[in-house]
PDB file of C-alpha atoms in Angstrom:
ATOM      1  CA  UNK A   1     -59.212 -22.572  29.734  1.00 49.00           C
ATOM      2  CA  UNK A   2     -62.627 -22.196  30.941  1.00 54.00           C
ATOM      3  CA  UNK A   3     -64.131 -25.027  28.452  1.00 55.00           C
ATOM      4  CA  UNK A   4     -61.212 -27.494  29.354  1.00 54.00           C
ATOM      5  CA  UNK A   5     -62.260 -27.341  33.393  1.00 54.00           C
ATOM      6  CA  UNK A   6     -66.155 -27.880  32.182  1.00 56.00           C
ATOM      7  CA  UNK A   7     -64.942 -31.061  30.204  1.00 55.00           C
ATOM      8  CA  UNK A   8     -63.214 -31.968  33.387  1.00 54.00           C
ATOM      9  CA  UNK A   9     -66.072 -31.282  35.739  1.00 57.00           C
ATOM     10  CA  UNK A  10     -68.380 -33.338  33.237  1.00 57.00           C
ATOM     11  CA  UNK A  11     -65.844 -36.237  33.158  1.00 56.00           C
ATOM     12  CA  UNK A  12     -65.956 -36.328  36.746  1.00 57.00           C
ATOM     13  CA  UNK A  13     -70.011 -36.282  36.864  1.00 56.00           C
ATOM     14  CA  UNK A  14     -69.857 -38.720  34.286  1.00 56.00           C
ATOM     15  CA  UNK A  15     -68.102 -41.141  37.140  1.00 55.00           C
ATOM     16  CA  UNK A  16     -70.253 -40.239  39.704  1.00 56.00           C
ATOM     17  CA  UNK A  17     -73.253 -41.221  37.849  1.00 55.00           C
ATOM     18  CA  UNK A  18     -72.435 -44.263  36.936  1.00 54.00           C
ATOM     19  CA  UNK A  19     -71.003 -45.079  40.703  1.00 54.00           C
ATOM     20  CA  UNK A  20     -74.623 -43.623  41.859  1.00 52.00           C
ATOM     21  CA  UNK A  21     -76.260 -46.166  39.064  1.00 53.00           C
ATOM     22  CA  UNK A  22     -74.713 -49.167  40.882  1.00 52.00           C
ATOM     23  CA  UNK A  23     -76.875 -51.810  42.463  1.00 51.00           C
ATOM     24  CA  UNK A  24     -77.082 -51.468  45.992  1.00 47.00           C
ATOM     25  CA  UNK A  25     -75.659 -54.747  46.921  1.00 51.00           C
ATOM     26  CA  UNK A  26     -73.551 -54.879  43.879  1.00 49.00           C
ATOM     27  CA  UNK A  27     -70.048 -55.732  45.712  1.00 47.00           C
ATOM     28  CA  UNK A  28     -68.404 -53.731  43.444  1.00 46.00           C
ATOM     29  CA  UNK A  29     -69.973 -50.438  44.597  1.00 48.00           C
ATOM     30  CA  UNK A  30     -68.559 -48.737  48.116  1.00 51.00           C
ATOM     31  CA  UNK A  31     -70.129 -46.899  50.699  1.00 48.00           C
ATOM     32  CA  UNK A  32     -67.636 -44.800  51.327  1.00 49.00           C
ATOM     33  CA  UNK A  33     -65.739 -43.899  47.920  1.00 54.00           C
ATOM     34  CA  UNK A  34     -69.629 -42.644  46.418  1.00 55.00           C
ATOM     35  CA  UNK A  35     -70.137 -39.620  49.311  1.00 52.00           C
ATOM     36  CA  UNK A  36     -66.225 -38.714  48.588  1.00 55.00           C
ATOM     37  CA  UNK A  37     -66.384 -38.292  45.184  1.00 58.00           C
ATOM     38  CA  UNK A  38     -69.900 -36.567  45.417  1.00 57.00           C
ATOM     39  CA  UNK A  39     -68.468 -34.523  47.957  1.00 56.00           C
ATOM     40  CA  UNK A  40     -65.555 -33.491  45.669  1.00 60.00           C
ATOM     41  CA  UNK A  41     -67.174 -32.820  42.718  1.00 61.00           C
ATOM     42  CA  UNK A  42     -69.805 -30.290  44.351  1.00 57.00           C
ATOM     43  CA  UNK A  43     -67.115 -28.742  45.850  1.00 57.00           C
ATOM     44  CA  UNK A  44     -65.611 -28.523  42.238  1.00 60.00           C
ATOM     45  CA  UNK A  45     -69.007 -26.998  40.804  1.00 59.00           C
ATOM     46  CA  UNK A  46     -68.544 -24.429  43.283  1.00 56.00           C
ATOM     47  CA  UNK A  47     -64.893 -23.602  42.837  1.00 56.00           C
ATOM     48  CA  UNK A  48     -66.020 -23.537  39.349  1.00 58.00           C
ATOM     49  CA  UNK A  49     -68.405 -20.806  39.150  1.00 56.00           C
ATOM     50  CA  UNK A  50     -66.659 -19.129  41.707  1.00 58.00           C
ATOM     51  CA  UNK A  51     -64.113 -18.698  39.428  1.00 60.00           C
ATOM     52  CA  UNK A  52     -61.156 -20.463  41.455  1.00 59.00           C
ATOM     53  CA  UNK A  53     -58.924 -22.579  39.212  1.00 61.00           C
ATOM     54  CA  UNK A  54     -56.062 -23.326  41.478  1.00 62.00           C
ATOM     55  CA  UNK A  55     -58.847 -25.197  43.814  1.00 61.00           C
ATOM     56  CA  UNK A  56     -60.311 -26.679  40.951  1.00 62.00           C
ATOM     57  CA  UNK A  57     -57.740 -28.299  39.652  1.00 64.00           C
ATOM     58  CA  UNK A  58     -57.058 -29.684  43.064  1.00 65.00           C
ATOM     59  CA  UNK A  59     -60.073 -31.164  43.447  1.00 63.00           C
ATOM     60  CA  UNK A  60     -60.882 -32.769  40.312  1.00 65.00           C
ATOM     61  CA  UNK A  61     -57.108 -34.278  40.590  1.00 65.00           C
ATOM     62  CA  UNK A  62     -58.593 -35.834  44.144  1.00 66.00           C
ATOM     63  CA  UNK A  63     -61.783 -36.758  42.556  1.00 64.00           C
ATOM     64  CA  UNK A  64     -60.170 -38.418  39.316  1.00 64.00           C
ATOM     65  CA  UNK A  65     -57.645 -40.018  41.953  1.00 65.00           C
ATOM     66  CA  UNK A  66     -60.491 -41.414  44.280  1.00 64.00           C
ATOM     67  CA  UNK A  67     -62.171 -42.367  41.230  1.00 62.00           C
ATOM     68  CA  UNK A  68     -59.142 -44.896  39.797  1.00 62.00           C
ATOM     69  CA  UNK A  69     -58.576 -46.252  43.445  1.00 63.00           C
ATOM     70  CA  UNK A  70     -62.286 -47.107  43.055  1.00 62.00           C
ATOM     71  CA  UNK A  71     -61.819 -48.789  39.852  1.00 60.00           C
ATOM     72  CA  UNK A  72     -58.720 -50.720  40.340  1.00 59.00           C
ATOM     73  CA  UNK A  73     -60.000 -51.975  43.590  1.00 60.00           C
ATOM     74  CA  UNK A  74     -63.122 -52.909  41.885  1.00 57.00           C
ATOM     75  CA  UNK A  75     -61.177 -54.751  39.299  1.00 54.00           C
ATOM     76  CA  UNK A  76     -59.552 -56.753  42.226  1.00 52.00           C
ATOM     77  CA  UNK A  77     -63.457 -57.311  43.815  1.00 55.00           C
ATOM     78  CA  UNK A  78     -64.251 -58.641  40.444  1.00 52.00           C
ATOM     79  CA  UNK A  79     -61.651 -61.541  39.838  1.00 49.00           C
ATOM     80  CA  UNK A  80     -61.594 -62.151  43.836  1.00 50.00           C
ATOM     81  CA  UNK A  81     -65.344 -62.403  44.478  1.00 51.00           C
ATOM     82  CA  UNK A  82     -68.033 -63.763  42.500  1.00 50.00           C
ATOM     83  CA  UNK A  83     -70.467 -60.675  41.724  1.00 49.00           C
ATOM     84  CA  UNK A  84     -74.201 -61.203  43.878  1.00 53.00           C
ATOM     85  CA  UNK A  85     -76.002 -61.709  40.685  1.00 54.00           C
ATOM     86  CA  UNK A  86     -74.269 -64.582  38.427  1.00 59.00           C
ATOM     87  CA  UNK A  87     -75.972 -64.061  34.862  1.00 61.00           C
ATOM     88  CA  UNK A  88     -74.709 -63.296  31.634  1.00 60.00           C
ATOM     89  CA  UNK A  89     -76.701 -59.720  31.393  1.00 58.00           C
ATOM     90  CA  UNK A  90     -74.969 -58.529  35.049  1.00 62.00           C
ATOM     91  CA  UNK A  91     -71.946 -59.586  34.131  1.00 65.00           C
ATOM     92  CA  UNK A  92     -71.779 -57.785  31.047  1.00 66.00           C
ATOM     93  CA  UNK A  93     -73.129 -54.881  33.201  1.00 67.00           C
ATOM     94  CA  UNK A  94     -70.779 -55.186  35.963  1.00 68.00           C
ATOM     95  CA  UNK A  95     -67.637 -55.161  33.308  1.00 71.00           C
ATOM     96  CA  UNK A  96     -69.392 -52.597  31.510  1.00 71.00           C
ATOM     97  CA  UNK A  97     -69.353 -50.003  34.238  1.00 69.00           C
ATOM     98  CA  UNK A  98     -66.127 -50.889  35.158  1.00 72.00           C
ATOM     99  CA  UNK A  99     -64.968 -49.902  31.849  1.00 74.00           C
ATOM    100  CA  UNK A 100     -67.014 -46.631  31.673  1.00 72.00           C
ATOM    101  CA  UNK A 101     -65.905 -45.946  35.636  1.00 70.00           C
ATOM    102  CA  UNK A 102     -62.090 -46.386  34.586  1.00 74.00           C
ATOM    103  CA  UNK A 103     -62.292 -44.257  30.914  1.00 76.00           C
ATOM    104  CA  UNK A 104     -64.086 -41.673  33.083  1.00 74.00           C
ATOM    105  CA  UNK A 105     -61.690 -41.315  36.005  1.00 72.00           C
ATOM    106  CA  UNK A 106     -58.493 -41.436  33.328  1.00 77.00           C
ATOM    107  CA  UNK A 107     -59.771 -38.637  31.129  1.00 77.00           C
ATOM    108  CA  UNK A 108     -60.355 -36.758  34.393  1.00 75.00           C
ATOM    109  CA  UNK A 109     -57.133 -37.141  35.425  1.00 76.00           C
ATOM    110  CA  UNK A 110     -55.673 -35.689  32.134  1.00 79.00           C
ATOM    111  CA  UNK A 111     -57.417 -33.074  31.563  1.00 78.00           C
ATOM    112  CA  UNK A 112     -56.825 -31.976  35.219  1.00 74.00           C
ATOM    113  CA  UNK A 113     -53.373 -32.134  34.626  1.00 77.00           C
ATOM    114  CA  UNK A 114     -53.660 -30.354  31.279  1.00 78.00           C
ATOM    115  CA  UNK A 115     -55.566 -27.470  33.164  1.00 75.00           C
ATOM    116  CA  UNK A 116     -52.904 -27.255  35.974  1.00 73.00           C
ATOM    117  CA  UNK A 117     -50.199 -27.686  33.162  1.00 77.00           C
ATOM    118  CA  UNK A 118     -51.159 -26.739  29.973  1.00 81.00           C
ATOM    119  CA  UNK A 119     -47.765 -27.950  28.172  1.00 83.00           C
ATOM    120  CA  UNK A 120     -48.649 -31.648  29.635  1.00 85.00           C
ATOM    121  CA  UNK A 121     -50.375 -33.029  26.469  1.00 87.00           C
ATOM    122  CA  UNK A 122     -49.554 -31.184  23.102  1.00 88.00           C
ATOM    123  CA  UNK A 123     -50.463 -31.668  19.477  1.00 83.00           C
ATOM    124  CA  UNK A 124     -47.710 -30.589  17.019  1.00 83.00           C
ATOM    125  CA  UNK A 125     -45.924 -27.975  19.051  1.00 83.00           C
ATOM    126  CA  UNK A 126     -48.803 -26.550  20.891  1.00 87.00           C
ATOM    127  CA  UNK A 127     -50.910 -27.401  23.862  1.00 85.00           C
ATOM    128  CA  UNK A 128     -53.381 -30.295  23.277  1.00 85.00           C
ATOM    129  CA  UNK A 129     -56.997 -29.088  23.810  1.00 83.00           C
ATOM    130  CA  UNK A 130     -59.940 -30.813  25.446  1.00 78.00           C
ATOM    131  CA  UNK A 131     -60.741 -33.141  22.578  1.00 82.00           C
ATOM    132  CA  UNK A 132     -57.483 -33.929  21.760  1.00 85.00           C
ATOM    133  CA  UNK A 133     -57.051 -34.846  25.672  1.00 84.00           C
ATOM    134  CA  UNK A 134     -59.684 -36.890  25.308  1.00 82.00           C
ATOM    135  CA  UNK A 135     -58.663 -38.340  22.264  1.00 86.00           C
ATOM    136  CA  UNK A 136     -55.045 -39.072  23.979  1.00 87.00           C
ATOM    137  CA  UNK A 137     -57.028 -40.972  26.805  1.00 85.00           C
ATOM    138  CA  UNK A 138     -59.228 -43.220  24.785  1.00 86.00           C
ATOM    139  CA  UNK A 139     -56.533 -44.015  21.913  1.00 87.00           C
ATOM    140  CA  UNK A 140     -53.870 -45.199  24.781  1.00 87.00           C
ATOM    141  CA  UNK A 141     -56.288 -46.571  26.906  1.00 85.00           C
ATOM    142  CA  UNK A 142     -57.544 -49.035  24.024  1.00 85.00           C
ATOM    143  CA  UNK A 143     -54.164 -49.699  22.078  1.00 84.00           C
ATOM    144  CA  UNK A 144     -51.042 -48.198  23.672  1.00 76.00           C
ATOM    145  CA  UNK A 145     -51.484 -44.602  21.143  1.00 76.00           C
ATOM    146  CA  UNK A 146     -51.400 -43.341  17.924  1.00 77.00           C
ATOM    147  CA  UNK A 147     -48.571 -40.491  18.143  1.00 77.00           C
ATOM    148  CA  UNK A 148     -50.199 -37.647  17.210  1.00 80.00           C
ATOM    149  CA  UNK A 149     -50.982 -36.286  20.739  1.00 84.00           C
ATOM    150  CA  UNK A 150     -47.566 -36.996  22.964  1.00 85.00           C
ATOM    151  CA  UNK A 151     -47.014 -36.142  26.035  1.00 88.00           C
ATOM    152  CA  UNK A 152     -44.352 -33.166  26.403  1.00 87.00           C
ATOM    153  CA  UNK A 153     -43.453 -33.319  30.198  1.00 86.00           C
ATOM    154  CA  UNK A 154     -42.631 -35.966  32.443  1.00 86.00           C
ATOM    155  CA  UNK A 155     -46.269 -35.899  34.026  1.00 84.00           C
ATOM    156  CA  UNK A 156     -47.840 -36.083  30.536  1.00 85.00           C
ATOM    157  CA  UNK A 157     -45.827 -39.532  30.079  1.00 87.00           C
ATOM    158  CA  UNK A 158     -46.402 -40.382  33.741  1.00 85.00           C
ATOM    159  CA  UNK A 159     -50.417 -40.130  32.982  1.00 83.00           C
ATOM    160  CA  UNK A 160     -49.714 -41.964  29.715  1.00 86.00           C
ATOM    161  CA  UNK A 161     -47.988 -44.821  31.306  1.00 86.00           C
ATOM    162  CA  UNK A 162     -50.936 -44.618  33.726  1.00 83.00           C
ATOM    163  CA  UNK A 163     -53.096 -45.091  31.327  1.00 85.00           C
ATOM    164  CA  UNK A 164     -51.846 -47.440  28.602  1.00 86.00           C
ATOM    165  CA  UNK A 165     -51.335 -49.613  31.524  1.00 84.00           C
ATOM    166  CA  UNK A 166     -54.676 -49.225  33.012  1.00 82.00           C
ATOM    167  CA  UNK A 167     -55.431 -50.399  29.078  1.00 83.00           C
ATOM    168  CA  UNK A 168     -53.742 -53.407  29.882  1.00 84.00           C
ATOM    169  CA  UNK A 169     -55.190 -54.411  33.061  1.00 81.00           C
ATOM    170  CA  UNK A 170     -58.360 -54.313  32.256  1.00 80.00           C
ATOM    171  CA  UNK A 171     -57.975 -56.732  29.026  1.00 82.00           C
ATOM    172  CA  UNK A 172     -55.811 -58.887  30.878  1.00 82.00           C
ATOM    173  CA  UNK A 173     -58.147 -58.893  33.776  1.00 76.00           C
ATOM    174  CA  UNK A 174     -61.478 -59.275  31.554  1.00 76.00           C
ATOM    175  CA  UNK A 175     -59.987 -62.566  29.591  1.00 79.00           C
ATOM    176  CA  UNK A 176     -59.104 -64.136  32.915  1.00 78.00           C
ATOM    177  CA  UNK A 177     -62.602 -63.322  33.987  1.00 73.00           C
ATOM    178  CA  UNK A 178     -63.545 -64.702  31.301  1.00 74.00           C
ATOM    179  CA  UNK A 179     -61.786 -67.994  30.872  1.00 78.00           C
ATOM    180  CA  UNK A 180     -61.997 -68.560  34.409  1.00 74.00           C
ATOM    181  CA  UNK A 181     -66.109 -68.385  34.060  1.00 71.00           C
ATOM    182  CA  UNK A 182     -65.721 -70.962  31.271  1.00 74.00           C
ATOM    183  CA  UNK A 183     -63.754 -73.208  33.488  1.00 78.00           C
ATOM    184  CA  UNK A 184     -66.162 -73.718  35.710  1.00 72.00           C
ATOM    185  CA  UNK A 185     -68.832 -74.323  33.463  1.00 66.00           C
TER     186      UNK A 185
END
């Protein structure tokens, strides 16, 4: 159980890094979603060596939850307003973090709920480890699943609708980008 939180943890540093990487007048990064989630996920560093699951899983729920708001609001910055720098190279950046930020916060969330619940995600018959968590996350994230990991509980298919449609969204919302971009050219 141990391992699974550290994946979590590193998930959720994994987001905050990239959020801290942003460009300072990137309109895409916020001022006050960056302290939250760095605020959460020290607090979750200590809760983790202080041996304190129940509080751990709390907080790298809120973290992974902060984290998605971030994203999806992000995704509406992105086909509202144009980004500060127009190239080809930043926008390619600016998608590409979005797409890291999103994958990050999602496999968060799961494996949070797989630590809190660990009959949320399982792999024939028993309870679905870190990798195959992660495995979950990506594979429904990119093409709606595989089958192999399935959510046994009615959070597990909560978080896989989450995701899956999350999948969605951000194709949908990177071909409008994009078509609207040629458009105007």
């Amino acid at each position: 159980m141990g391992h699974l939180l550290f994946v979590a943890a590193a998930g959720g540093l994994v987001a905050a890094v990239i959020w801290l990487g942003t460009d300072r007048d990137d309109r895409l990064s916020h001022t006050l979603v960056r302290p939250a989630v760095m605020a959460l996920l020290s607090l979750l560093l200590l809760v983790i060596l202080a041996e304190a699951e129940f509080w751990a899983y709390s907080l790298s729920a809120a973290a992974a939850g902060i984290g998605l708001w971030e994203s999806y609001l992000g995704a509406y910055l992105l086909m509202s307003a144009p980004v500060s720098r127009t190239g080809p190279v930043a926008q390619v950046r600016t998608t590409a973090r979005w797409l890291l930020n999103t994958l990050a916060n999602l496999m968060l969330l799961n494996l949070s709920a797989q630590l809190a619940f660990p009959h949320t995600f399982e792999w024939r018959g028993i309870p679905a480890s870190a990798l195959d968590v992660a495995y979950f996350t990506v594979l429904t994230f990119a093409s709606g699943g595989y089958g192999d990991v399935l959510p046994a509980s009615p959070l597990g298919k909560l978080l896989a609708m989450l995701t899956s449609v999350s999948g969605l969204l951000f194709a949908t919302i990177l071909f409008a980008a994009l078509f609207h971009r040629l458009r105007e050219e």
